[in-house]
Amino acid sequence: MARKMLIDGELDKANEAESHYDFDLFVIGAGSGGVRASRFSAQNGAKVAICELPFHPISSEVIGGVGGTCVIRGCVPKKILVYGASFGPELEDARNYGWDVNEKIDFNWKKLLQKKTEEINRLNGIYKRLLSGAGVKLFEGEGRVIGPNEVEVIQLDGTKISYSAKHILIATGSRAQRLPIPGQELGITSDEALSLEELPKHAVILGGGYIAVEFASIWRGMGAKVDLFYRKDLPLRGFDDEMREVVAKNLEGRGIKLHPSTNLKELSKTEGGVKVLTDHGEEIVADVVLFATGRTPNSKRLNLEAVGVELDKAGAIKVNQYSQTNMPSIWAIGDVTNRMNLTPVALMEGTCFANTVFGGKPMAPDYSNIACAVFCIPPLSVVGLSEQEAVEKAKGDILIFTSTFNPMKNTISGRQEKTMMKLVVDAETDKVLGASMCGPDAAEIMQGIAIALKCGATKAQFESTVGIHPSAAEEFVTMRSATRRVSAGTAKPRTNL
């Protein structure tokens, strides 16, 4: 095994003890969190290196790419496809606005796929330039930890080179996983779904989370027949129950067939495609079967347990509030820690790490009031506590404010699809504890609401804010009468649908 020592000139006595390290920081994983942490650490004066697997849109244990899941095979390409899928229904709605649209609207999947690929290639290049501009040394290859202060990089030609570092940061993210059932190899994950050569005519999706409902909306918007299977009564477990009902109703309204409380039992190959057998004995033949059944932390090949780093049962790296593992020199951020698996959260954790370790400002990530969005069509976006969470945590009563209405745009187009907004308020303090919206532009609106919640806004302050008219957003400042009052500890808050 070759070994490089990077020692530049003479060091003063204060730095003598650290002179034997090649780098102050070595980061494994150049996704959003890893790139942020490395750049900000370098800006604080640290000598930083980062390694990443070679680029490809579909990941594997030995394939990745600078930019990580979000940029290459996650948020960004997914959102591009959501935009693409939205145009079909929009063109239909345009007829009542005076636009003459031919009865047959053609969609070119391959053209959109090409544009999507061009964009992720562009972003991959931007991320590389960001690292270079910050003075971060980029190695292409597979990184693994071989000691508390030592990383081994397996280069593309198989050569292994080790580097020493005062601190090691793991930011390897997570990977989509298939359900372990007979015929699982006949299904695909979100990685492949973003790069299919042909648009499916009939898709079966298993899962009730973000990815499942988003791809259901994407494929249905592009004209495919979609069957969505999930184990619970409603999709999007963990979100506000009332908003989950709205999403389910909207998915059905868009033509997606829902199969609640149903799991897939077996897949088999037939002349007509992939045959799906459910646990209810139902059989369906589809072109594509998508497993949207969760993700697993990318920790398996890092050699972490061999060097003493503690993992949980799911393979996630255990860390303290500052993202430090049980080994003081090894840290971890992002999905590989399985805390709150969102790209902006990984960015926050990367910033906090750089400030803590190299900026002289110890900073723990704050996970309160983090807004998020599910880009089904129309989207759902939330911040703060759901009604269920508020009732569980509250010491006193909770006030629920809701508004369900037909968006102004739909009054002319004729589309029968309601928007719903919701505020969860502490009855005693008047503090707004949570906000939810399902409807067009929900994510854009919720980002502003998140600032208000972060500042501790009260319901009275919402009401004293003058709305923008005419807009959907103004509903958040005009909901003056509570829909219901819920006592603390109520077993199951009722919905108003």
Short mmCIF file of C-alpha atoms in Angstrom, two decimals:
data_model
loop_
_atom_site.label_atom_id
_atom_site.label_comp_id
_atom_site.label_asym_id
_atom_site.label_seq_id
_atom_site.Cartn_x
_atom_site.Cartn_y
_atom_site.Cartn_z
CA MET A 1 0.00 0.00 0.00
CA ALA A 2 1.42 3.38 -1.02
CA ARG A 3 1.44 6.22 1.47
CA LYS A 4 1.68 9.98 0.92
CA MET A 5 2.90 12.47 3.52
CA LEU A 6 1.97 16.08 2.94
CA ILE A 7 4.11 18.25 5.18
CA ASP A 8 4.65 21.80 4.02
CA GLY A 9 7.72 23.65 5.31
CA GLU A 10 8.61 24.30 8.91
CA LEU A 11 5.95 24.35 11.58
CA ASP A 12 5.99 26.28 14.81
CA LYS A 13 5.91 24.40 18.10
CA ALA A 14 2.17 24.92 18.51
CA ASN A 15 1.57 22.84 15.39
CA GLU A 16 4.31 20.26 15.89
CA ALA A 17 1.94 17.69 17.36
CA GLU A 18 -0.29 17.87 14.28
CA SER A 19 2.48 17.91 11.67
CA HIS A 20 2.21 14.19 10.99
CA TYR A 21 -1.33 14.48 9.55
CA ASP A 22 -1.77 14.74 5.79
CA PHE A 23 -5.00 16.69 6.28
CA ASP A 24 -6.86 18.45 9.05
CA LEU A 25 -10.07 16.92 7.68
CA PHE A 26 -10.80 14.02 5.35
CA VAL A 27 -14.43 13.71 4.23
CA ILE A 28 -15.85 10.48 2.79
CA GLY A 29 -18.83 11.33 0.60
CA ALA A 30 -19.27 14.40 -1.62
CA GLY A 31 -23.02 14.82 -1.43
CA SER A 32 -24.71 18.00 -0.19
CA GLY A 33 -23.62 17.59 3.44
CA GLY A 34 -20.06 16.48 2.69
CA VAL A 35 -19.44 19.27 0.20
CA ARG A 36 -20.84 21.90 2.59
CA ALA A 37 -18.76 20.63 5.52
CA SER A 38 -15.54 20.45 3.48
CA ARG A 39 -15.95 23.91 1.90
CA PHE A 40 -16.81 25.65 5.16
CA SER A 41 -14.01 23.85 7.01
CA ALA A 42 -11.55 24.99 4.34
CA GLN A 43 -12.85 28.55 4.65
CA ASN A 44 -12.03 28.31 8.36
CA GLY A 45 -8.42 27.53 7.48
CA ALA A 46 -8.45 23.73 7.53
CA LYS A 47 -6.53 21.60 5.02
CA VAL A 48 -9.32 19.43 3.60
CA ALA A 49 -9.65 16.42 1.31
CA ILE A 50 -12.81 14.68 0.14
CA CYS A 51 -13.39 11.45 -1.78
CA GLU A 52 -16.36 10.31 -3.83
CA LEU A 53 -17.27 7.35 -5.99
CA PRO A 54 -17.32 7.79 -9.80
CA PHE A 55 -20.39 9.46 -11.31
CA HIS A 56 -23.42 7.64 -12.73
CA PRO A 57 -27.15 8.44 -12.51
CA ILE A 58 -27.90 5.00 -11.02
CA SER A 59 -26.00 4.32 -7.81
CA SER A 60 -24.46 1.11 -6.47
CA GLU A 61 -21.96 0.22 -3.79
CA VAL A 62 -19.18 1.40 -6.11
CA ILE A 63 -20.98 4.14 -8.08
CA GLY A 64 -21.95 7.59 -6.82
CA GLY A 65 -20.87 11.03 -8.01
CA VAL A 66 -20.05 14.49 -6.66
CA GLY A 67 -23.33 16.13 -5.70
CA GLY A 68 -24.75 12.99 -4.10
CA THR A 69 -28.27 11.63 -4.11
CA CYS A 70 -30.11 14.98 -4.10
CA VAL A 71 -28.38 16.37 -7.16
CA ILE A 72 -27.90 13.20 -9.22
CA ARG A 73 -30.73 10.80 -8.37
CA GLY A 74 -33.00 12.54 -5.87
CA CYS A 75 -34.55 15.94 -5.23
CA VAL A 76 -33.35 17.76 -8.34
CA PRO A 77 -34.14 15.24 -11.12
CA LYS A 78 -37.36 14.29 -9.29
CA LYS A 79 -38.51 17.93 -9.26
CA ILE A 80 -37.69 18.24 -12.97
CA LEU A 81 -39.96 15.26 -13.65
CA VAL A 82 -42.68 16.75 -11.42
CA TYR A 83 -42.55 19.93 -13.50
CA GLY A 84 -42.77 17.83 -16.65
CA ALA A 85 -45.75 15.85 -15.35
CA SER A 86 -47.60 19.01 -14.32
CA PHE A 87 -47.85 20.38 -17.85
CA GLY A 88 -50.30 17.71 -19.06
CA PRO A 89 -53.10 18.60 -16.62
CA GLU A 90 -52.23 22.30 -16.97
CA LEU A 91 -52.74 22.10 -20.74
CA GLU A 92 -56.11 20.45 -20.16
CA ASP A 93 -57.08 23.23 -17.75
CA ALA A 94 -55.96 25.87 -20.28
CA ARG A 95 -58.92 25.13 -22.57
CA ASN A 96 -61.37 26.99 -20.34
CA TYR A 97 -58.97 29.91 -20.25
CA GLY A 98 -59.37 30.36 -24.00
CA TRP A 99 -56.42 28.30 -25.26
CA ASP A 100 -57.16 26.04 -28.21
CA VAL A 101 -55.40 22.78 -27.37
CA ASN A 102 -55.58 19.78 -29.67
CA GLU A 103 -57.46 16.81 -28.28
CA LYS A 104 -54.31 14.67 -28.45
CA ILE A 105 -51.40 16.05 -26.45
CA ASP A 106 -48.12 14.27 -27.17
CA PHE A 107 -45.43 13.81 -24.56
CA ASN A 108 -41.81 12.96 -25.41
CA TRP A 109 -40.29 11.13 -22.43
CA LYS A 110 -36.87 10.72 -24.04
CA LYS A 111 -36.55 14.47 -24.61
CA LEU A 112 -37.29 15.24 -20.96
CA LEU A 113 -34.90 12.49 -19.86
CA GLN A 114 -32.13 14.01 -21.98
CA LYS A 115 -32.74 17.48 -20.51
CA LYS A 116 -32.76 16.02 -16.99
CA THR A 117 -29.44 14.27 -17.61
CA GLU A 118 -27.90 17.46 -19.01
CA GLU A 119 -28.93 19.33 -15.89
CA ILE A 120 -27.50 16.83 -13.40
CA ASN A 121 -24.26 16.73 -15.42
CA ARG A 122 -24.12 20.52 -15.18
CA LEU A 123 -24.70 20.46 -11.43
CA ASN A 124 -22.10 17.70 -10.96
CA GLY A 125 -19.58 20.04 -12.60
CA ILE A 126 -20.66 22.98 -10.44
CA TYR A 127 -20.14 20.98 -7.24
CA LYS A 128 -16.63 20.00 -8.38
CA ARG A 129 -15.82 23.64 -9.08
CA LEU A 130 -17.15 24.67 -5.66
CA LEU A 131 -14.74 22.22 -4.02
CA SER A 132 -11.82 23.34 -6.16
CA GLY A 133 -12.58 27.00 -5.52
CA ALA A 134 -12.53 26.40 -1.77
CA GLY A 135 -9.15 24.67 -1.99
CA VAL A 136 -10.52 21.20 -1.16
CA LYS A 137 -8.58 18.27 -2.64
CA LEU A 138 -10.95 15.86 -4.43
CA PHE A 139 -10.11 12.15 -4.80
CA GLU A 140 -12.25 9.90 -7.00
CA GLY A 141 -12.56 6.45 -5.52
CA GLU A 142 -14.02 4.48 -2.63
CA GLY A 143 -13.08 5.67 0.86
CA ARG A 144 -12.96 3.53 3.97
CA VAL A 145 -11.78 4.15 7.51
CA ILE A 146 -8.80 2.03 8.57
CA GLY A 147 -7.96 3.80 11.82
CA PRO A 148 -9.08 6.65 14.09
CA ASN A 149 -7.04 9.05 11.97
CA GLU A 150 -6.55 7.16 8.72
CA VAL A 151 -8.55 6.78 5.51
CA GLU A 152 -7.86 4.42 2.63
CA VAL A 153 -8.93 5.44 -0.88
CA ILE A 154 -9.38 2.68 -3.44
CA GLN A 155 -8.77 4.42 -6.74
CA LEU A 156 -10.45 3.59 -10.04
CA ASP A 157 -7.55 1.37 -11.12
CA GLY A 158 -7.73 -0.57 -7.84
CA THR A 159 -4.68 1.11 -6.30
CA LYS A 160 -5.02 1.76 -2.56
CA ILE A 161 -3.57 4.90 -0.99
CA SER A 162 -3.93 5.86 2.66
CA TYR A 163 -4.08 9.37 4.09
CA SER A 164 -3.94 10.55 7.67
CA ALA A 165 -6.25 13.22 9.06
CA LYS A 166 -6.81 14.82 12.41
CA HIS A 167 -10.57 14.52 11.82
CA ILE A 168 -12.57 12.16 9.61
CA LEU A 169 -16.13 13.02 8.53
CA ILE A 170 -18.50 10.37 7.13
CA ALA A 171 -21.15 11.81 4.78
CA THR A 172 -22.02 8.84 2.59
CA GLY A 173 -25.80 9.21 2.65
CA SER A 174 -28.22 6.35 2.04
CA ARG A 175 -29.43 4.07 -0.73
CA ALA A 176 -32.86 2.91 -1.90
CA GLN A 177 -33.74 -0.64 -0.93
CA ARG A 178 -36.03 -3.32 -2.34
CA LEU A 179 -38.54 -5.34 -0.38
CA PRO A 180 -37.13 -8.84 0.28
CA ILE A 181 -39.81 -10.85 -1.52
CA PRO A 182 -39.60 -13.52 -4.25
CA GLY A 183 -38.89 -11.82 -7.59
CA GLN A 184 -37.60 -8.61 -6.02
CA GLU A 185 -34.97 -8.33 -8.79
CA LEU A 186 -37.81 -7.67 -11.26
CA GLY A 187 -38.65 -4.41 -9.49
CA ILE A 188 -36.80 -1.09 -9.60
CA THR A 189 -35.96 1.67 -7.11
CA SER A 190 -36.16 5.44 -7.50
CA ASP A 191 -32.63 5.41 -9.00
CA GLU A 192 -33.77 3.45 -12.04
CA ALA A 193 -37.15 5.20 -12.14
CA LEU A 194 -35.39 8.49 -12.86
CA SER A 195 -33.56 6.99 -15.85
CA LEU A 196 -36.01 4.60 -17.50
CA GLU A 197 -35.48 4.31 -21.25
CA GLU A 198 -39.23 4.04 -21.86
CA LEU A 199 -42.12 5.66 -20.03
CA PRO A 200 -44.27 2.90 -18.49
CA LYS A 201 -47.85 2.54 -19.66
CA HIS A 202 -48.81 0.83 -16.40
CA ALA A 203 -46.85 1.18 -13.16
CA VAL A 204 -47.27 -0.52 -9.81
CA ILE A 205 -45.75 1.32 -6.85
CA LEU A 206 -45.23 -0.15 -3.40
CA GLY A 207 -44.82 2.34 -0.56
CA GLY A 208 -46.62 5.18 1.15
CA GLY A 209 -43.86 7.74 1.64
CA TYR A 210 -42.49 10.73 -0.26
CA ILE A 211 -41.06 8.75 -3.17
CA ALA A 212 -44.14 6.60 -3.67
CA VAL A 213 -46.69 9.42 -3.93
CA GLU A 214 -44.32 11.61 -5.95
CA PHE A 215 -43.67 8.97 -8.60
CA ALA A 216 -47.36 8.08 -8.65
CA SER A 217 -48.07 11.73 -9.51
CA ILE A 218 -45.24 11.91 -12.04
CA TRP A 219 -46.21 8.83 -14.02
CA ARG A 220 -49.93 9.55 -13.85
CA GLY A 221 -49.33 13.14 -15.00
CA MET A 222 -47.46 11.76 -18.00
CA GLY A 223 -50.36 9.52 -18.93
CA ALA A 224 -49.51 6.17 -17.33
CA LYS A 225 -51.93 3.99 -15.42
CA VAL A 226 -50.78 3.82 -11.78
CA ASP A 227 -51.63 1.43 -8.93
CA LEU A 228 -50.29 2.54 -5.54
CA PHE A 229 -50.02 -0.04 -2.74
CA TYR A 230 -49.21 0.80 0.89
CA ARG A 231 -49.50 -0.96 4.23
CA LYS A 232 -51.35 1.70 6.25
CA ASP A 233 -54.84 3.14 5.85
CA LEU A 234 -53.40 6.36 4.39
CA PRO A 235 -50.17 7.33 2.63
CA LEU A 236 -47.47 9.54 4.22
CA ARG A 237 -47.23 8.05 7.70
CA GLY A 238 -45.87 10.62 10.16
CA PHE A 239 -47.62 13.59 8.58
CA ASP A 240 -50.79 15.20 9.90
CA ASP A 241 -53.66 12.71 9.49
CA GLU A 242 -56.05 15.30 8.10
CA MET A 243 -53.55 16.34 5.44
CA ARG A 244 -52.88 12.68 4.59
CA GLU A 245 -56.57 12.29 3.80
CA VAL A 246 -56.42 15.32 1.50
CA VAL A 247 -53.41 13.88 -0.34
CA ALA A 248 -55.14 10.51 -0.77
CA LYS A 249 -58.28 12.19 -2.13
CA ASN A 250 -56.21 14.27 -4.57
CA LEU A 251 -54.25 11.25 -5.79
CA GLU A 252 -57.52 9.44 -6.51
CA GLY A 253 -58.93 12.55 -8.14
CA ARG A 254 -55.98 12.57 -10.53
CA GLY A 255 -56.73 8.98 -11.56
CA ILE A 256 -54.33 7.00 -9.37
CA LYS A 257 -55.78 3.75 -8.01
CA LEU A 258 -55.05 3.40 -4.30
CA HIS A 259 -54.66 0.06 -2.53
CA PRO A 260 -54.48 0.82 1.23
CA SER A 261 -53.59 -1.84 3.80
CA THR A 262 -52.07 -3.97 1.04
CA ASN A 263 -48.57 -5.38 0.56
CA LEU A 264 -46.88 -7.14 -2.34
CA LYS A 265 -46.13 -10.81 -1.83
CA GLU A 266 -44.37 -11.92 -5.01
CA LEU A 267 -43.22 -10.71 -8.44
CA SER A 268 -42.89 -12.92 -11.51
CA LYS A 269 -42.02 -12.40 -15.16
CA THR A 270 -44.73 -12.88 -17.81
CA GLU A 271 -45.02 -12.14 -21.52
CA GLY A 272 -47.08 -9.06 -20.72
CA GLY A 273 -44.66 -7.65 -18.15
CA VAL A 274 -44.19 -8.16 -14.41
CA LYS A 275 -46.99 -9.95 -12.56
CA VAL A 276 -47.66 -8.70 -9.05
CA LEU A 277 -49.28 -10.89 -6.39
CA THR A 278 -50.61 -9.05 -3.34
CA ASP A 279 -51.17 -10.38 0.17
CA HIS A 280 -54.92 -10.20 -0.60
CA GLY A 281 -54.53 -12.60 -3.53
CA GLU A 282 -54.96 -9.89 -6.17
CA GLU A 283 -52.91 -10.19 -9.38
CA ILE A 284 -51.86 -7.27 -11.61
CA VAL A 285 -49.53 -7.22 -14.62
CA ALA A 286 -47.56 -3.99 -15.11
CA ASP A 287 -44.66 -2.66 -17.17
CA VAL A 288 -42.79 -1.44 -14.11
CA VAL A 289 -42.88 -2.22 -10.38
CA LEU A 290 -41.30 0.45 -8.20
CA PHE A 291 -40.14 -0.34 -4.66
CA ALA A 292 -40.48 2.91 -2.71
CA THR A 293 -39.88 1.04 0.53
CA GLY A 294 -37.34 3.16 2.33
CA ARG A 295 -33.61 3.73 2.28
CA THR A 296 -30.68 2.20 4.13
CA PRO A 297 -27.59 4.05 5.43
CA ASN A 298 -24.46 3.75 3.29
CA SER A 299 -22.20 2.39 6.04
CA LYS A 300 -21.66 -1.23 5.04
CA ARG A 301 -18.34 -0.85 3.18
CA LEU A 302 -16.74 1.80 5.39
CA ASN A 303 -15.02 -0.64 7.79
CA LEU A 304 -16.45 1.34 10.71
CA GLU A 305 -17.16 -1.49 13.14
CA ALA A 306 -13.64 -2.84 12.63
CA VAL A 307 -12.20 0.44 13.91
CA GLY A 308 -14.72 0.70 16.76
CA VAL A 309 -17.36 3.14 15.47
CA GLU A 310 -20.79 2.30 16.85
CA LEU A 311 -23.74 1.69 14.50
CA ASP A 312 -27.40 1.10 15.29
CA LYS A 313 -29.42 -1.93 14.14
CA ALA A 314 -30.24 -0.27 10.82
CA GLY A 315 -26.57 0.45 10.11
CA ALA A 316 -26.83 4.17 10.87
CA ILE A 317 -23.82 5.78 12.55
CA LYS A 318 -24.50 6.78 16.15
CA VAL A 319 -23.51 10.40 16.90
CA ASN A 320 -23.93 12.93 19.69
CA GLN A 321 -25.58 16.34 19.40
CA TYR A 322 -22.49 17.70 17.60
CA SER A 323 -22.39 14.83 15.04
CA GLN A 324 -19.42 13.19 16.78
CA THR A 325 -19.21 9.39 17.00
CA ASN A 326 -17.99 7.41 20.01
CA MET A 327 -14.48 7.92 18.56
CA PRO A 328 -13.54 11.59 19.10
CA SER A 329 -11.74 11.98 15.77
CA ILE A 330 -14.57 10.52 13.64
CA TRP A 331 -17.75 12.42 12.84
CA ALA A 332 -20.83 11.79 10.69
CA ILE A 333 -23.61 13.89 9.14
CA GLY A 334 -26.57 13.44 6.81
CA ASP A 335 -28.62 10.36 5.97
CA VAL A 336 -25.91 7.95 7.11
CA THR A 337 -26.82 8.99 10.68
CA ASN A 338 -30.57 8.54 10.04
CA ARG A 339 -31.63 11.56 12.08
CA MET A 340 -33.76 13.78 9.83
CA ASN A 341 -33.10 12.68 6.27
CA LEU A 342 -33.50 15.87 4.25
CA THR A 343 -30.92 17.63 2.09
CA PRO A 344 -31.24 21.03 3.85
CA VAL A 345 -30.75 19.23 7.17
CA ALA A 346 -27.51 17.65 5.92
CA LEU A 347 -26.41 21.15 4.87
CA MET A 348 -27.21 22.46 8.35
CA GLU A 349 -25.31 19.59 9.98
CA GLY A 350 -22.33 20.23 7.70
CA THR A 351 -22.31 23.92 8.62
CA CYS A 352 -22.54 23.13 12.34
CA PHE A 353 -19.70 20.60 12.05
CA ALA A 354 -17.38 23.12 10.36
CA ASN A 355 -18.18 25.80 12.94
CA THR A 356 -17.73 23.38 15.84
CA VAL A 357 -14.49 21.72 14.75
CA PHE A 358 -12.70 24.47 12.81
CA GLY A 359 -14.58 27.70 13.49
CA GLY A 360 -14.21 27.81 17.26
CA LYS A 361 -17.99 28.09 17.64
CA PRO A 362 -19.53 24.85 18.98
CA MET A 363 -22.92 24.57 17.32
CA ALA A 364 -25.43 21.74 17.56
CA PRO A 365 -28.00 21.37 14.76
CA ASP A 366 -31.49 22.61 15.67
CA TYR A 367 -34.13 20.21 14.36
CA SER A 368 -37.16 22.22 15.48
CA ASN A 369 -39.53 23.81 12.98
CA ILE A 370 -37.85 22.42 9.87
CA ALA A 371 -40.18 22.77 6.90
CA CYS A 372 -40.46 20.04 4.29
CA ALA A 373 -42.48 19.29 1.19
CA VAL A 374 -43.83 16.25 -0.62
CA PHE A 375 -43.94 17.02 -4.34
CA CYS A 376 -46.98 14.99 -5.24
CA ILE A 377 -49.40 16.86 -7.51
CA PRO A 378 -50.61 19.10 -5.94
CA PRO A 379 -47.87 19.24 -3.28
CA LEU A 380 -48.05 18.95 0.50
CA SER A 381 -45.84 21.10 2.69
CA VAL A 382 -45.60 21.30 6.49
CA VAL A 383 -43.63 22.88 9.31
CA GLY A 384 -43.72 22.33 13.06
CA LEU A 385 -46.06 19.93 14.83
CA SER A 386 -48.92 17.98 13.32
CA GLU A 387 -52.20 17.99 15.21
CA GLN A 388 -51.45 14.52 16.55
CA GLU A 389 -47.96 15.53 17.77
CA ALA A 390 -49.27 18.72 19.37
CA VAL A 391 -52.00 16.87 21.28
CA GLU A 392 -49.49 14.29 22.53
CA LYS A 393 -47.00 16.92 23.73
CA ALA A 394 -49.39 19.61 24.95
CA LYS A 395 -50.09 20.35 28.60
CA GLY A 396 -53.22 22.30 27.72
CA ASP A 397 -55.78 22.56 24.95
CA ILE A 398 -54.92 22.89 21.26
CA LEU A 399 -56.82 25.07 18.80
CA ILE A 400 -57.12 23.89 15.21
CA PHE A 401 -57.73 26.36 12.39
CA THR A 402 -58.49 25.02 8.92
CA SER A 403 -59.50 26.41 5.56
CA THR A 404 -60.60 24.25 2.63
CA PHE A 405 -61.38 26.02 -0.62
CA ASN A 406 -61.41 25.78 -4.38
CA PRO A 407 -58.34 27.66 -5.70
CA MET A 408 -59.25 30.65 -7.84
CA LYS A 409 -57.53 29.07 -10.85
CA ASN A 410 -59.85 26.06 -10.62
CA THR A 411 -63.02 28.16 -10.72
CA ILE A 412 -62.42 28.82 -14.42
CA SER A 413 -60.65 25.60 -15.42
CA GLY A 414 -63.33 23.49 -13.75
CA ARG A 415 -60.85 21.22 -11.97
CA GLN A 416 -62.47 19.73 -8.88
CA GLU A 417 -59.54 19.76 -6.45
CA LYS A 418 -59.57 21.53 -3.11
CA THR A 419 -56.68 23.25 -1.37
CA MET A 420 -56.44 22.81 2.41
CA MET A 421 -54.53 24.88 4.95
CA LYS A 422 -54.16 24.24 8.64
CA LEU A 423 -52.71 25.93 11.73
CA VAL A 424 -52.11 24.22 15.08
CA VAL A 425 -52.12 26.68 17.99
CA ASP A 426 -51.45 26.42 21.72
CA ALA A 427 -54.69 27.70 23.31
CA GLU A 428 -52.95 29.14 26.40
CA THR A 429 -49.94 30.90 24.84
CA ASP A 430 -51.45 31.59 21.37
CA LYS A 431 -48.18 30.33 19.86
CA VAL A 432 -48.47 28.72 16.43
CA LEU A 433 -47.06 25.20 16.82
CA GLY A 434 -47.53 23.87 13.31
CA ALA A 435 -48.73 24.70 9.83
CA SER A 436 -49.72 22.50 6.86
CA MET A 437 -50.86 23.10 3.31
CA CYS A 438 -51.86 20.83 0.45
CA GLY A 439 -52.34 22.70 -2.78
CA PRO A 440 -50.51 24.53 -5.58
CA ASP A 441 -47.31 26.35 -4.50
CA ALA A 442 -47.49 24.84 -1.00
CA ALA A 443 -43.69 24.60 -0.64
CA GLU A 444 -43.14 28.20 -1.74
CA ILE A 445 -45.70 29.45 0.76
CA MET A 446 -44.57 27.21 3.63
CA GLN A 447 -40.97 28.46 3.51
CA GLY A 448 -42.20 31.88 4.61
CA ILE A 449 -44.46 30.38 7.28
CA ALA A 450 -41.42 28.46 8.60
CA ILE A 451 -39.61 31.73 9.31
CA ALA A 452 -42.58 32.92 11.35
CA LEU A 453 -42.64 29.70 13.40
CA LYS A 454 -38.87 29.86 13.91
CA CYS A 455 -39.38 33.33 15.36
CA GLY A 456 -42.09 32.05 17.73
CA ALA A 457 -45.02 33.81 16.06
CA THR A 458 -48.44 33.84 17.71
CA LYS A 459 -51.83 33.43 16.07
CA ALA A 460 -52.56 37.08 16.86
CA GLN A 461 -49.46 38.09 14.89
CA PHE A 462 -50.63 36.00 11.95
CA GLU A 463 -54.00 37.75 12.09
CA SER A 464 -52.42 41.21 12.33
CA THR A 465 -50.52 40.56 9.09
CA VAL A 466 -52.15 42.05 6.00
CA GLY A 467 -52.65 39.43 3.31
CA ILE A 468 -51.68 39.54 -0.35
CA HIS A 469 -54.86 39.58 -2.44
CA PRO A 470 -55.88 37.65 -4.41
CA SER A 471 -53.68 34.74 -3.35
CA ALA A 472 -54.01 31.39 -1.63
CA ALA A 473 -51.33 32.43 0.87
CA GLU A 474 -53.57 35.08 2.44
CA GLU A 475 -55.71 32.31 3.93
CA PHE A 476 -52.98 31.73 6.52
CA VAL A 477 -53.60 35.23 7.96
CA THR A 478 -57.40 35.25 7.66
CA MET A 479 -58.38 32.05 9.51
CA ARG A 480 -59.92 33.78 12.54
CA SER A 481 -62.36 31.19 13.89
CA ALA A 482 -61.10 27.90 15.30
CA THR A 483 -62.42 24.81 13.57
CA ARG A 484 -62.17 22.81 16.79
CA ARG A 485 -60.59 22.72 20.23
CA VAL A 486 -58.78 19.54 21.23
CA SER A 487 -57.96 18.63 24.82
CA ALA A 488 -54.45 17.46 25.70
CA GLY A 489 -54.03 13.72 25.61
CA THR A 490 -57.04 13.05 23.35
CA ALA A 491 -56.47 9.59 21.91
CA LYS A 492 -57.16 10.43 18.27
CA PRO A 493 -57.99 13.94 17.07
CA ARG A 494 -60.84 13.88 14.61
CA THR A 495 -60.52 15.30 11.13
CA ASN A 496 -62.86 17.81 9.55
CA LEU A 497 -63.25 16.14 6.13
#
